[in-house]
Every structure is written in structure tokens, then in C-alpha cells.
mmCIF file of C-alpha atoms and ligand atoms in Angstrom:
data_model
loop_
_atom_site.group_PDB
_atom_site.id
_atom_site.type_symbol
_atom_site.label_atom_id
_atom_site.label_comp_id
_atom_site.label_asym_id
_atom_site.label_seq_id
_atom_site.Cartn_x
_atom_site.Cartn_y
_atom_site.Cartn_z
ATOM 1 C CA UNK A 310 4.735 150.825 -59.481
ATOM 2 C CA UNK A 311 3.296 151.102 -62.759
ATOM 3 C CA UNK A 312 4.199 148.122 -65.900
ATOM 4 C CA UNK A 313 6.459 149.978 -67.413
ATOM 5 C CA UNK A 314 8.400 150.631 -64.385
ATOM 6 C CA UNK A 315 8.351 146.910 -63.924
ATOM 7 C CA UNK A 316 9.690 146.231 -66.713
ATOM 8 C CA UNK A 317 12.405 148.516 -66.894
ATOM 9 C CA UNK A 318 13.673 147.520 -62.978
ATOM 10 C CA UNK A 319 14.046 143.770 -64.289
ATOM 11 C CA UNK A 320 16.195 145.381 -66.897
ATOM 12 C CA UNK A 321 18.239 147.137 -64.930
ATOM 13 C CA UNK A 322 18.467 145.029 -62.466
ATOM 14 C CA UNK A 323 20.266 142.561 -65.449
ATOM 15 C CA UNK A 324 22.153 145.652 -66.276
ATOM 16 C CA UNK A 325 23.806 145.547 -63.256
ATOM 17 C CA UNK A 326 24.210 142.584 -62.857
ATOM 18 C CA UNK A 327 26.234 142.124 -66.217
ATOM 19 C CA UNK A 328 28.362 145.319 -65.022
ATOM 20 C CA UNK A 329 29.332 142.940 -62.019
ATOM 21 C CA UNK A 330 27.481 145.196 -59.761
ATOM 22 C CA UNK A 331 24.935 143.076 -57.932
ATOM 23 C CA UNK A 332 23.510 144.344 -55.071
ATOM 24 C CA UNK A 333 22.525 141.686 -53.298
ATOM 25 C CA UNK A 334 25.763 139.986 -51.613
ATOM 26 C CA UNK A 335 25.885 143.701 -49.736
ATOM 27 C CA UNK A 336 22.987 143.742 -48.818
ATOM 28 C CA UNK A 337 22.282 139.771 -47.390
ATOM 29 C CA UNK A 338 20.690 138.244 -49.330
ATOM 30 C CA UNK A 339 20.760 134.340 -47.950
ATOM 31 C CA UNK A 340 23.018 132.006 -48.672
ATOM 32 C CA UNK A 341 22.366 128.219 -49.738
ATOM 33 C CA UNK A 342 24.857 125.851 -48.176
ATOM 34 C CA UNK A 343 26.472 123.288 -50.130
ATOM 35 C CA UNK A 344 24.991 120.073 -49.110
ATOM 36 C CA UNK A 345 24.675 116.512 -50.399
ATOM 37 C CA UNK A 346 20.555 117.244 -50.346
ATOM 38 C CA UNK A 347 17.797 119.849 -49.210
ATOM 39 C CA UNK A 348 14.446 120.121 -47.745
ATOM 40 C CA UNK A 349 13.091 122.520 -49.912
ATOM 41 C CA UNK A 350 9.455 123.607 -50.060
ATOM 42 C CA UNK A 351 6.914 124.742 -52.420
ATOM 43 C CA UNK A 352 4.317 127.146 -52.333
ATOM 44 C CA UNK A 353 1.509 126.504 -54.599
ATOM 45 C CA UNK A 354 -0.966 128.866 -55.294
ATOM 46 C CA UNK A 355 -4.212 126.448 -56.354
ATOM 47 C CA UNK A 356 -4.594 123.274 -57.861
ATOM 48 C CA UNK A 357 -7.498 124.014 -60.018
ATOM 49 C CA UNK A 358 -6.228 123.609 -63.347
ATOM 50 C CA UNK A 359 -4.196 121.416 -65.226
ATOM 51 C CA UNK A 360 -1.095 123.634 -66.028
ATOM 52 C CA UNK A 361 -1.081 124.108 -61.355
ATOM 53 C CA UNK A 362 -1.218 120.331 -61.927
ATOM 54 C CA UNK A 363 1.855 120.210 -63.960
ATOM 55 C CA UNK A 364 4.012 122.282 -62.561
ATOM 56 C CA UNK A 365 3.239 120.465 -59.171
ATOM 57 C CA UNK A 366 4.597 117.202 -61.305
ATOM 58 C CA UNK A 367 7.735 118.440 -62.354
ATOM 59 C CA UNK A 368 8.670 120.178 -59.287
ATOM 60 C CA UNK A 369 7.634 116.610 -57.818
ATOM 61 C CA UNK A 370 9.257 114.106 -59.941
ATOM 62 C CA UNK A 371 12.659 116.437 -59.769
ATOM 63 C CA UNK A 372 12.984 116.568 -56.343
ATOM 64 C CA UNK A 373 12.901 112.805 -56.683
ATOM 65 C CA UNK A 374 15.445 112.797 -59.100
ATOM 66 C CA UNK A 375 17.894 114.514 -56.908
ATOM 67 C CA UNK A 376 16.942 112.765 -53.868
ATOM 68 C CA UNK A 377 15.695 115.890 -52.151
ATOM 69 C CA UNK A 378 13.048 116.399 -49.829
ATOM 70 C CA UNK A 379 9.962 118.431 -50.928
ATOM 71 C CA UNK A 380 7.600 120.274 -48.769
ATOM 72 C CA UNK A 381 4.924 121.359 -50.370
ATOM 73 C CA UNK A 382 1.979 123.014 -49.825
ATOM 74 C CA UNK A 383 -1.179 124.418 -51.775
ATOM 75 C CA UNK A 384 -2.836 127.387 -50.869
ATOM 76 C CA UNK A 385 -6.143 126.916 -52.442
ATOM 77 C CA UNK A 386 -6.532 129.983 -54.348
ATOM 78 C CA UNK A 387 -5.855 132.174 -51.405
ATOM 79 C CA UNK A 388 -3.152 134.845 -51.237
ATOM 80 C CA UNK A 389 -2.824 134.700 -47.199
ATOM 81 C CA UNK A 390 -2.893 131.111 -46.962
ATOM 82 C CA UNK A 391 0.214 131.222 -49.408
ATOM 83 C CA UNK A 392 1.723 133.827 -46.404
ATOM 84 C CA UNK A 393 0.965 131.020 -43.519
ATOM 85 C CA UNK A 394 1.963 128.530 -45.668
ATOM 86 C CA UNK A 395 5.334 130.363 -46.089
ATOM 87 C CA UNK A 396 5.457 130.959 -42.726
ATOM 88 C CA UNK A 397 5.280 127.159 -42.099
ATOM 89 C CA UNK A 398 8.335 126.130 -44.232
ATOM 90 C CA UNK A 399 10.113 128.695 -42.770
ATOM 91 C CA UNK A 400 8.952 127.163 -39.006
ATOM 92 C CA UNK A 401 10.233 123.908 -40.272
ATOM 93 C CA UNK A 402 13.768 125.301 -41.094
ATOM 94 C CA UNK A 403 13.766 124.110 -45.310
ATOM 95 C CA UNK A 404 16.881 125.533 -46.615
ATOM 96 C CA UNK A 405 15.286 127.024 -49.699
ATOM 97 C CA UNK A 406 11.251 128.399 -50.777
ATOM 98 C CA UNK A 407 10.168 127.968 -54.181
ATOM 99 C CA UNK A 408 7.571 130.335 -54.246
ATOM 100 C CA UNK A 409 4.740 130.884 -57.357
ATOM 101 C CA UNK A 410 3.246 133.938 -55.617
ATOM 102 C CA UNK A 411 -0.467 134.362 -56.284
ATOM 103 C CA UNK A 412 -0.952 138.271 -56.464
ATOM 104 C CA UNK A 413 2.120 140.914 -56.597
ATOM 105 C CA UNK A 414 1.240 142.573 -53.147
ATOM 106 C CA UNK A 415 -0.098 140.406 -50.721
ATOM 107 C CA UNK A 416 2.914 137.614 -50.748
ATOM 108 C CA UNK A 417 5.523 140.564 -50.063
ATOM 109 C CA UNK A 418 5.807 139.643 -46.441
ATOM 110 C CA UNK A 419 6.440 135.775 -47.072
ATOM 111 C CA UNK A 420 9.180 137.081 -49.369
ATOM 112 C CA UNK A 421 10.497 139.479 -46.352
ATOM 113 C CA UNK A 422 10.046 136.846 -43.720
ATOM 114 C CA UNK A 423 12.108 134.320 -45.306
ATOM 115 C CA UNK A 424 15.274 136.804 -46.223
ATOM 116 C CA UNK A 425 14.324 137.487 -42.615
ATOM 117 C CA UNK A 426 14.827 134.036 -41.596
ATOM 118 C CA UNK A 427 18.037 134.102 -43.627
ATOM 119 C CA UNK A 428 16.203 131.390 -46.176
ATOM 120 C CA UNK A 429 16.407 132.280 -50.109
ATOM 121 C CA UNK A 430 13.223 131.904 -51.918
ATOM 122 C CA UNK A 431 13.661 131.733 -55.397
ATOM 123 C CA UNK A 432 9.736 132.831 -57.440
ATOM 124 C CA UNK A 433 8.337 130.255 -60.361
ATOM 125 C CA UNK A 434 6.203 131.805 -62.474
ATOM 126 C CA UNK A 435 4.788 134.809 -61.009
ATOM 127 C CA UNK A 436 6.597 137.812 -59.818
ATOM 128 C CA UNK A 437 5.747 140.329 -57.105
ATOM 129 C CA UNK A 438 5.918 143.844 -56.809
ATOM 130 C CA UNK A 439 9.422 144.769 -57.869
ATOM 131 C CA UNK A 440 8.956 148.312 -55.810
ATOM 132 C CA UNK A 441 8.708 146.378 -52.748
ATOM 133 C CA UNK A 442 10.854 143.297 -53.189
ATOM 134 C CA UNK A 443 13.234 143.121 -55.740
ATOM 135 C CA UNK A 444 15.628 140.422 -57.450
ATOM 136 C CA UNK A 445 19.407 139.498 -55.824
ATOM 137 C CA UNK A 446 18.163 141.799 -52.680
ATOM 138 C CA UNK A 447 15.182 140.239 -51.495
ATOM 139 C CA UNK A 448 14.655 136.862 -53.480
ATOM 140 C CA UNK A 449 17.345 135.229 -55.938
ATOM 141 C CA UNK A 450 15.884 135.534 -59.056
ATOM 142 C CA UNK A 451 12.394 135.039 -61.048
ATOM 143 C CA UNK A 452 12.115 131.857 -63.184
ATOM 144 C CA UNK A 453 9.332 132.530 -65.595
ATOM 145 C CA UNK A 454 7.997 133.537 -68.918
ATOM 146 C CA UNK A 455 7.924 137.206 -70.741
ATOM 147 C CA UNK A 456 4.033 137.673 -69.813
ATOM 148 C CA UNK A 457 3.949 140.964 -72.346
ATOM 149 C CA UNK A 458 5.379 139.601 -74.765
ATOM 150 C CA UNK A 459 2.962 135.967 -74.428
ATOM 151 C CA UNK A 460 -0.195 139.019 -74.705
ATOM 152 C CA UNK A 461 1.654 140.908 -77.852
ATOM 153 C CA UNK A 462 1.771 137.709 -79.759
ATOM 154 C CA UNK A 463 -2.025 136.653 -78.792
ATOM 155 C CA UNK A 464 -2.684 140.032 -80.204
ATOM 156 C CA UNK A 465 -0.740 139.437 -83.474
ATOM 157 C CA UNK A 466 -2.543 136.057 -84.229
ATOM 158 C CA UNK A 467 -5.840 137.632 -83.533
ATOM 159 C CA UNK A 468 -4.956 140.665 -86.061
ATOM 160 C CA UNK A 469 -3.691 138.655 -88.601
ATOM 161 C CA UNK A 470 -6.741 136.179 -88.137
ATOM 162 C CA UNK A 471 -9.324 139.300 -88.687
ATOM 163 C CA UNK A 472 -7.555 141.231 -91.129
ATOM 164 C CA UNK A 473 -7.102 143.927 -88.248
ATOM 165 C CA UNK A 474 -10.603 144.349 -87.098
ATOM 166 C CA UNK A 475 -12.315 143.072 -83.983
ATOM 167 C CA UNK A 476 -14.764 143.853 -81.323
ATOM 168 C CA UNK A 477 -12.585 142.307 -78.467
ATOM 169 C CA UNK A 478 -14.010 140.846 -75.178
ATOM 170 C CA UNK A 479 -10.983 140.050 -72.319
ATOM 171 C CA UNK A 480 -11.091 137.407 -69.612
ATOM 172 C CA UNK A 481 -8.162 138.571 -67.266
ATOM 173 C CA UNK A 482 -6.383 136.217 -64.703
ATOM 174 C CA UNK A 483 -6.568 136.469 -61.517
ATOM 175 C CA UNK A 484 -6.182 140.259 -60.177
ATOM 176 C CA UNK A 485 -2.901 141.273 -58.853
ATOM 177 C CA UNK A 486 -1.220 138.717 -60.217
ATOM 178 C CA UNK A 487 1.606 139.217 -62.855
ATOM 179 C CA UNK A 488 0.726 137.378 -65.444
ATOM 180 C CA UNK A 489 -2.430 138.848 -65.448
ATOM 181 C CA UNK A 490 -1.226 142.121 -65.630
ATOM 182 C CA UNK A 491 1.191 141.679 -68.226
ATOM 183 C CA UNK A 492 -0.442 139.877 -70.642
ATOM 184 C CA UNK A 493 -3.029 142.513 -70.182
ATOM 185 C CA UNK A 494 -0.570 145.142 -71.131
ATOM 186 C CA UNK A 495 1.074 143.230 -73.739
ATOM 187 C CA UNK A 496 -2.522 142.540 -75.795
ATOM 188 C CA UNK A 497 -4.120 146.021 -75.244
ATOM 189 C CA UNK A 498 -0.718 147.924 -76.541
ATOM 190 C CA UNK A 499 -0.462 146.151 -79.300
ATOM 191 C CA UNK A 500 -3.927 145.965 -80.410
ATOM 192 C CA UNK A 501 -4.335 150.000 -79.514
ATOM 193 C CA UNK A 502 -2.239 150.211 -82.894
ATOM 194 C CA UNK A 503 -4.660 148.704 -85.018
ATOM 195 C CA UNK A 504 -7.649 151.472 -85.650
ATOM 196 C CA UNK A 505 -9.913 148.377 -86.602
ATOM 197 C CA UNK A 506 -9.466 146.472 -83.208
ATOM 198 C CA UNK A 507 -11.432 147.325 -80.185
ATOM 199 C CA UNK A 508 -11.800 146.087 -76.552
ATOM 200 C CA UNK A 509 -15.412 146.699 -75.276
ATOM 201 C CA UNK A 510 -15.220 144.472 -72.163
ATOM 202 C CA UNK A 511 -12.196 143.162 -69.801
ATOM 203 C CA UNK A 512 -13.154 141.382 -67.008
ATOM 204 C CA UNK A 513 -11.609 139.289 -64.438
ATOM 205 C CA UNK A 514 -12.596 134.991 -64.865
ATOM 206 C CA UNK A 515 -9.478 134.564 -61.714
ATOM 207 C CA UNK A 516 -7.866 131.931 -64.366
ATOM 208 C CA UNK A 517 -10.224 129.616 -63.917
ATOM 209 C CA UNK A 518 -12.670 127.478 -66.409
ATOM 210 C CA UNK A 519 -16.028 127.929 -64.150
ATOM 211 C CA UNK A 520 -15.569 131.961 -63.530
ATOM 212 C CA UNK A 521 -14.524 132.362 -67.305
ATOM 213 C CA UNK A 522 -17.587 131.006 -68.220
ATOM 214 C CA UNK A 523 -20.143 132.455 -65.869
ATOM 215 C CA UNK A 524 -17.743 136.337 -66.853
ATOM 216 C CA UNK A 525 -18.177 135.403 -70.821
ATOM 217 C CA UNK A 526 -21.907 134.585 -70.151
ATOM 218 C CA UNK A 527 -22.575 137.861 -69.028
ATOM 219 C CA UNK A 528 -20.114 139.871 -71.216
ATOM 220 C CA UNK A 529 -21.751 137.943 -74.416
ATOM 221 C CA UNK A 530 -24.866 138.862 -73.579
ATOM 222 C CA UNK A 531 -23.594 142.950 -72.845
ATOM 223 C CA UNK A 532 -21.794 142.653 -76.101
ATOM 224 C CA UNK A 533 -23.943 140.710 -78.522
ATOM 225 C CA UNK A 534 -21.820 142.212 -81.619
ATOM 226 C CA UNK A 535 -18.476 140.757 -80.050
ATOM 227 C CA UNK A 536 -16.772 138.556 -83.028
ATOM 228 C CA UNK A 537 -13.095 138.040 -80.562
ATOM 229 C CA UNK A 538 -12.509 136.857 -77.000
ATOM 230 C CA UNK A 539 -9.219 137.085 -75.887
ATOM 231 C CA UNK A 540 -8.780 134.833 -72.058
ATOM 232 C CA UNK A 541 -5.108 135.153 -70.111
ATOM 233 C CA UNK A 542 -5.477 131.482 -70.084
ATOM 234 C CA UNK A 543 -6.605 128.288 -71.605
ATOM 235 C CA UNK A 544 -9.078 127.355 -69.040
ATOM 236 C CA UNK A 545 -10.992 130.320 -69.159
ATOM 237 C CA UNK A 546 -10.805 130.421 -72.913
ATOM 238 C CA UNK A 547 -12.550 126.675 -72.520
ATOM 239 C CA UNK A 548 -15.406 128.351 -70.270
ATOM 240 C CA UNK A 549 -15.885 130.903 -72.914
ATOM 241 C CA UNK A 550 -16.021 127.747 -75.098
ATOM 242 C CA UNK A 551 -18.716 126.602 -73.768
ATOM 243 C CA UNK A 552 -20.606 129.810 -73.079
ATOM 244 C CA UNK A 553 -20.866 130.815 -76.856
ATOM 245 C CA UNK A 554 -21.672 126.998 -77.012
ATOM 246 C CA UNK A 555 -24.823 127.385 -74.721
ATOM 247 C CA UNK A 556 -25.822 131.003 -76.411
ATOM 248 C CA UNK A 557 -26.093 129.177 -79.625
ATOM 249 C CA UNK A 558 -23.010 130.702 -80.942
ATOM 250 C CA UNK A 559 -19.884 128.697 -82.881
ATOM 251 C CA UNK A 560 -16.657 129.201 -81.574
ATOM 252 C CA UNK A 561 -14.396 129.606 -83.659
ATOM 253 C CA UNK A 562 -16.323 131.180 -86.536
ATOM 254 C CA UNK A 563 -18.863 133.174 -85.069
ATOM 255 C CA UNK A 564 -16.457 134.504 -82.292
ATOM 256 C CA UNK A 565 -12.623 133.735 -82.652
ATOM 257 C CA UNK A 566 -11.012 132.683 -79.603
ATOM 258 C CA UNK A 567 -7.011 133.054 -78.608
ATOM 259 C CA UNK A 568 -5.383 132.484 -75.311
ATOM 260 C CA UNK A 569 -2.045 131.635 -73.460
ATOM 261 C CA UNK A 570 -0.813 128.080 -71.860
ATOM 262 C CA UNK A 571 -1.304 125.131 -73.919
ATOM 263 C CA UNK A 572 -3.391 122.698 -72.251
ATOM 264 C CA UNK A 573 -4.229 120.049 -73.892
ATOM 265 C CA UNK A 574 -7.869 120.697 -73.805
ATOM 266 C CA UNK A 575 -6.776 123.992 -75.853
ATOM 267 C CA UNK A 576 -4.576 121.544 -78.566
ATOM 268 C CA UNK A 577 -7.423 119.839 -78.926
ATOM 269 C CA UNK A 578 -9.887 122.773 -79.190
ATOM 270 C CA UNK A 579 -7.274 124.268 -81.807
ATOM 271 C CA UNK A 580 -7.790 120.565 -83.490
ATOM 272 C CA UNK A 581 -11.479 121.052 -83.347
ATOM 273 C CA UNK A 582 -11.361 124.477 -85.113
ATOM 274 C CA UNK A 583 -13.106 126.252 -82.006
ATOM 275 C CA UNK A 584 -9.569 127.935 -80.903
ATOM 276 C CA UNK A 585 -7.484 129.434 -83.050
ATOM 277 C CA UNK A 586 -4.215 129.861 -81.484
ATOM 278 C CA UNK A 587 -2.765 129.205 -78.083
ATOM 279 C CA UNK A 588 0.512 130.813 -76.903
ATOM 280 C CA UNK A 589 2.675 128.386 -74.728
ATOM 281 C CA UNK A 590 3.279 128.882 -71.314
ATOM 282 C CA UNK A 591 5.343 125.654 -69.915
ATOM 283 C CA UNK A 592 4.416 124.658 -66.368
ATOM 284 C CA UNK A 593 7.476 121.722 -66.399
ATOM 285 C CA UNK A 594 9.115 123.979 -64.046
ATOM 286 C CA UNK A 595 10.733 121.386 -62.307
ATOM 287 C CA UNK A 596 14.690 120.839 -63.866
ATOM 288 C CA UNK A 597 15.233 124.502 -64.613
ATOM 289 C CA UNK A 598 14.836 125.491 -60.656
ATOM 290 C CA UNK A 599 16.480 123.112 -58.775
ATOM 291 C CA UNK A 600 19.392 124.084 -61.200
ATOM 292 C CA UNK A 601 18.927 127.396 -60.508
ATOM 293 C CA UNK A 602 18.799 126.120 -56.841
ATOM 294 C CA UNK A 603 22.133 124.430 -57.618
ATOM 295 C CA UNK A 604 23.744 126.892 -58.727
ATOM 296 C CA UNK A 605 23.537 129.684 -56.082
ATOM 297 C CA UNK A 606 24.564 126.771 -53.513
ATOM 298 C CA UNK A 607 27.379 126.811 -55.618
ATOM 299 C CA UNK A 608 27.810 130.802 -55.355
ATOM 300 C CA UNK A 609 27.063 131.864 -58.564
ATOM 301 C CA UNK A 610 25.704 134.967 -59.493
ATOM 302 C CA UNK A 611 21.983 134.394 -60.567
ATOM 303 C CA UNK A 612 20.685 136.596 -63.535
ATOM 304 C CA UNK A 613 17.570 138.380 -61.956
ATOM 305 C CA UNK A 614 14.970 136.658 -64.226
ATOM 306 C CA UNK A 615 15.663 133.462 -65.887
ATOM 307 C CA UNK A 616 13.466 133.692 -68.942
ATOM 308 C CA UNK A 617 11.768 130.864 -70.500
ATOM 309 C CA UNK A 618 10.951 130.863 -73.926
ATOM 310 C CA UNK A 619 7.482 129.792 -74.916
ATOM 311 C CA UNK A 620 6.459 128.478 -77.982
ATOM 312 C CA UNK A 621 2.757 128.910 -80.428
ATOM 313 C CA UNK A 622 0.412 126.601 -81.071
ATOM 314 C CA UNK A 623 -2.562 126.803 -83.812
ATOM 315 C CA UNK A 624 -4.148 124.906 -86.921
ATOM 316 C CA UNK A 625 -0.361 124.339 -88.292
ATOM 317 C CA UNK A 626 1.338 122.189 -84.972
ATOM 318 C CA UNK A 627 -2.214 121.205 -82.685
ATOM 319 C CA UNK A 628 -2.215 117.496 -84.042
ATOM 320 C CA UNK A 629 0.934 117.053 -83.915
ATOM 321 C CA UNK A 630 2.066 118.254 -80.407
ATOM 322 C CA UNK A 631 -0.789 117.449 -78.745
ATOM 323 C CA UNK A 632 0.482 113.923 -77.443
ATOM 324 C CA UNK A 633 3.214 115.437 -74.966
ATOM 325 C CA UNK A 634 0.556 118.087 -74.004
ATOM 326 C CA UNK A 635 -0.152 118.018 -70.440
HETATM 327 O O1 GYE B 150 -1.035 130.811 -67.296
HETATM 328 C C1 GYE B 150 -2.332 129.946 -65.552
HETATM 329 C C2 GYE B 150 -2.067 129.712 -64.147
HETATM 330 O O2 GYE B 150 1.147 131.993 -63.452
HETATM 331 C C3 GYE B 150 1.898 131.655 -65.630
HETATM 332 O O3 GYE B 150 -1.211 130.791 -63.816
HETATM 333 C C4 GYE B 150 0.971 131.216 -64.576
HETATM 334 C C5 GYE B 150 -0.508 131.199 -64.958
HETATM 335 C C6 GYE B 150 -0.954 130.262 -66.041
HETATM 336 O O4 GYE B 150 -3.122 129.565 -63.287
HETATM 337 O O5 GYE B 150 -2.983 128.939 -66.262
#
């Protein structure tokens, strides 16, 4: 399925929902039980970073707050470790899977094994392939941010930064996975409008500081004439940091960086004048789904993606927010 189709299925998919017509009671999707308290699990996909870090908080210091129990489990960067880790909540009979699914593809048969089971698995923060698994069907809902929209407004920071004209090298996230994909979209569309902006690299650093440094090291030296670097993420936008850093370069005037998260490594980078802009993607995952948990135990109809809102962060807010970053 290509973006656009994705896109437009989470759309209609709300459509129908608002017309009352949800699909998913007919066809079985799992019920949650009304209970005093759950054993719930969730499915991390790497704790390598600190946004993984955070989100692991809040989804731990919630399910203290409402007295549930947490399973959780981390599959160290790998996509079929996530599918046996699955696998393993559903042996141990938790009434509900919070799932982040690393890539689109490969976690479509922990989705289809816990429906199976007759558990609901609600996703956090990545999707999967909505031609293969799809909202109020197959899993209640998605909880995450607008990923094409977070790479349309990097894009529109960078433009306005250069006046409209770039030579543009990309660090994507990790390959398959949504976020990557989307924000990938979301920058190259919008910067395709400008004639002055171009992309001459776009490589995968797998969201990660290390790989975004070694993939920046090498694309620098491809690309000498580079002035932008666009990374899907703060922590690879801090190994492109300290590339240009070790090729002599200054971020931040020589090459302007923008990314998406806002770490506070990144505030403080922002502070330090080598980043110019980060757009927010909140990890504090935690109170929004065990509401969302709440309320299907409840029996409410679930909207098939509960958005969350990000905000921006550059020269104008760093200072000041950078005390509650995480
Ligand atoms: O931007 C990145 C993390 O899926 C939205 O994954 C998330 C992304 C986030 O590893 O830092």
C-alpha cells in the first residue's frame, strides 16, 4: 500500500466511524472486560534512546497510578523479537497489548495472533500496514502523532531558515517503520515545491545517534557542498552533530540542522545555536492509553487514530522549555 493510500484508509476509516458504521463489532474485534485492574503488557521496540526511555516511564509510572499490572518487554531493536515477545503476553493471558510496532510489515502477525487470541492490542506510536491490519477490525485504534505533517513542518523551518534554497542531506529512521516513512513523505513533498531546495542524499541512520553519525560521515564526505541535513529524529540529528564537528565543519552555520522529537540534548543543541529547530514528538504516552484502554472496557467506540498534537521548538522557546525536557 502506497502513503497516500495510508493516509486516506485512516480517513475513512474515521469517516465511518463518525457515520456510526464501524466495522469492527461485526467483525470481532476483542472485547476488554470491565474489571477493577489489568495485566496489561507492553511491547517495546528498543531502549536506545532517550524518547524509548520516556515513553517506557510514562507507560510505567501510569500503570502504577491505576494499580495495574505491567508486563513489559523490550525487543532490542529487533522486529521478530517484538513477534515472540507478543507471543509471550499473549501465553501469559494479559487482557490487553500495547504495542509500538517497530516496522509496518513484520509485526502483522503479533497483531493477528492476539485478535486471534481474542486479546485487543491497542498501537503507541507506530502504525502498521493498514492493507493488512487495519483499525476497529484488527487492533482498536492508533495512538500517535501526524508523522507527515511533523516532516512538512521540518521542511517549512528549513525553507524559511534558507530563504528557499538548500542542498539537503536525509537521515531516515529506521526502514519500514511509519514514522520513518511519513516524515519522509511529509519533508520531500513539501520541499519538491521549492525550485531552490534539493535532496542529494537520503539514507537510513535506523533512529539511532551512532548509525546517524557513521551515515552523515559518509554522506558529508559524498556531498561536500551540502549546507542542510534534515534527520527523522533528534538522536541522529546529534550524530550528524558531531560528524560535521569531527570534519571541521560548524553546525549550525556551515550546515543547518532540523529534526523531529525534542530531546533534551536537541533543546540544548537549539540553545547552543548548532540546531535550529526541533519538531515535538511526545513520548509521555502513558495517561492518554490506559484511557483509551478505559474506555473500550467501557464499550465505547474508539476513533481509529487518536492524534496527538505536537508542538515546535527553536531559538524562540529552547531555554525556556528545556527544564521539563526529557
Ligand atoms: O521519533 C524516535 C523513536 O516512533 C515516533 O521512534 C517514534 C520514533 C521517535 O525511536 O526517536
Amino acid at each position: 500500500m502506497t502513503l497516500l493510500t495510508r493516509r486516506t484508509a485512516l480517513l475513512a476509516a474515521t469517516a465511518a466511524l463518525a457515520l456510526g458504521t464501524n466495522p469492527a463489532l461485526a467483525q470481532g474485534l476483542p472485547p476488554l472486560k470491565a474489571k477493577q485492574t489489568y495485566k496489561v503488557g507492553f511491547a517495546q521496540t528498543e531502549s536506545n534512546n532517550p524518547w524509548r526511555i520516556a515513553q517506557t516511564q510514562s507507560m510505567q509510572d501510569q500503570a502504577k497510578k491505576e494499580g495495574w499490572q505491567l508486563v513489559y518487554t523490550d525487543a532490542a531493536g529487533s522486529a521478530a523479537k517484538q513477534v515472540s515477545d507478543v507471543n509471550s503476553m499473549i501465553a501469559q493471558k494479559v487482557d490487553l497489548i500495547f504495542l509500538a510496532p517497530r516496522e509496518e510489515k513484520p509485526l502483522i502477525p503479533a497483531v493477528m495472533a492476539a485478535k486471534k487470541a481474542g486479546i485487543p492490542v491497542i498501537l503507541l506510536d507506530r502504525s502498521v500496514d493498514p492493507s493488512l491490519a487495519k483499525p476497529g477490525v484488527d487492533y482498536v485504534t492508533f495512538i500517535g502523532s501526524d508523522f507527515v505533517d511533523e516532516g512538512k513542518r521540518a521542511a517549512e523551518a528549513l525553507i524559511k531558515a534558507t530563504n528557499g534554497k538548500a542542498t539537503i542531506i536525509e537521515l531516515e529512521g529506521t526502514t519500514g517503520s511509519s514514522p520513518a516513512n511519513d516524515r519522509k513523505k511529509g519533508f520531500d513533498e513539501r520541499v519538491k515545491a521549492e525550485s531552490g531546495m534539493k535532496i542529494v542524499a537520503s539514507q537510513s541512520g535506523d533512529f539511532a545517534r551512532d548509525k546517524g553519525r557513521q551515515v552523515a560521515e559518509t554522506l558529508l564526505q559524498a556531498h561536500p557542498d551540502a549546507t542542510a541535513i534534515y534527520a527523522h529524529n533528534d538522536e541522529m540529528a546529534m550524530g550528524a552533530i558531531a560528524a560535521l564537528e569531527a570534519a571541521g565543519k560548524k553546525p549550525g552555520k556551515d550546515v543547518i540542522i532540523v529534526s523531529i522529537d525534542g530531546t533534551r540534548d536537541a533543546l540544548q543543541a537549539i540553545v547552543d545555536g548548532k540546531l535550529l529547530a526541533t519538531v515535538e514528538c511526545n513520548p509521555k504516552f502513558g495517561p492518554k492509553a490506559f484511557e483509551t484502554a478505559k474506555r473500550y472496557a467501557k464499550g465505547e467506540k474508539i476513533e481509529p487514530w487518536v492524534v496527538n498534537t505536537d508542538r515546535f521548538f527553536d531559538a524562540s522557546n529552547a531555554k525556556q522549555l528545556i527544564t521539563d525536557a526529557y
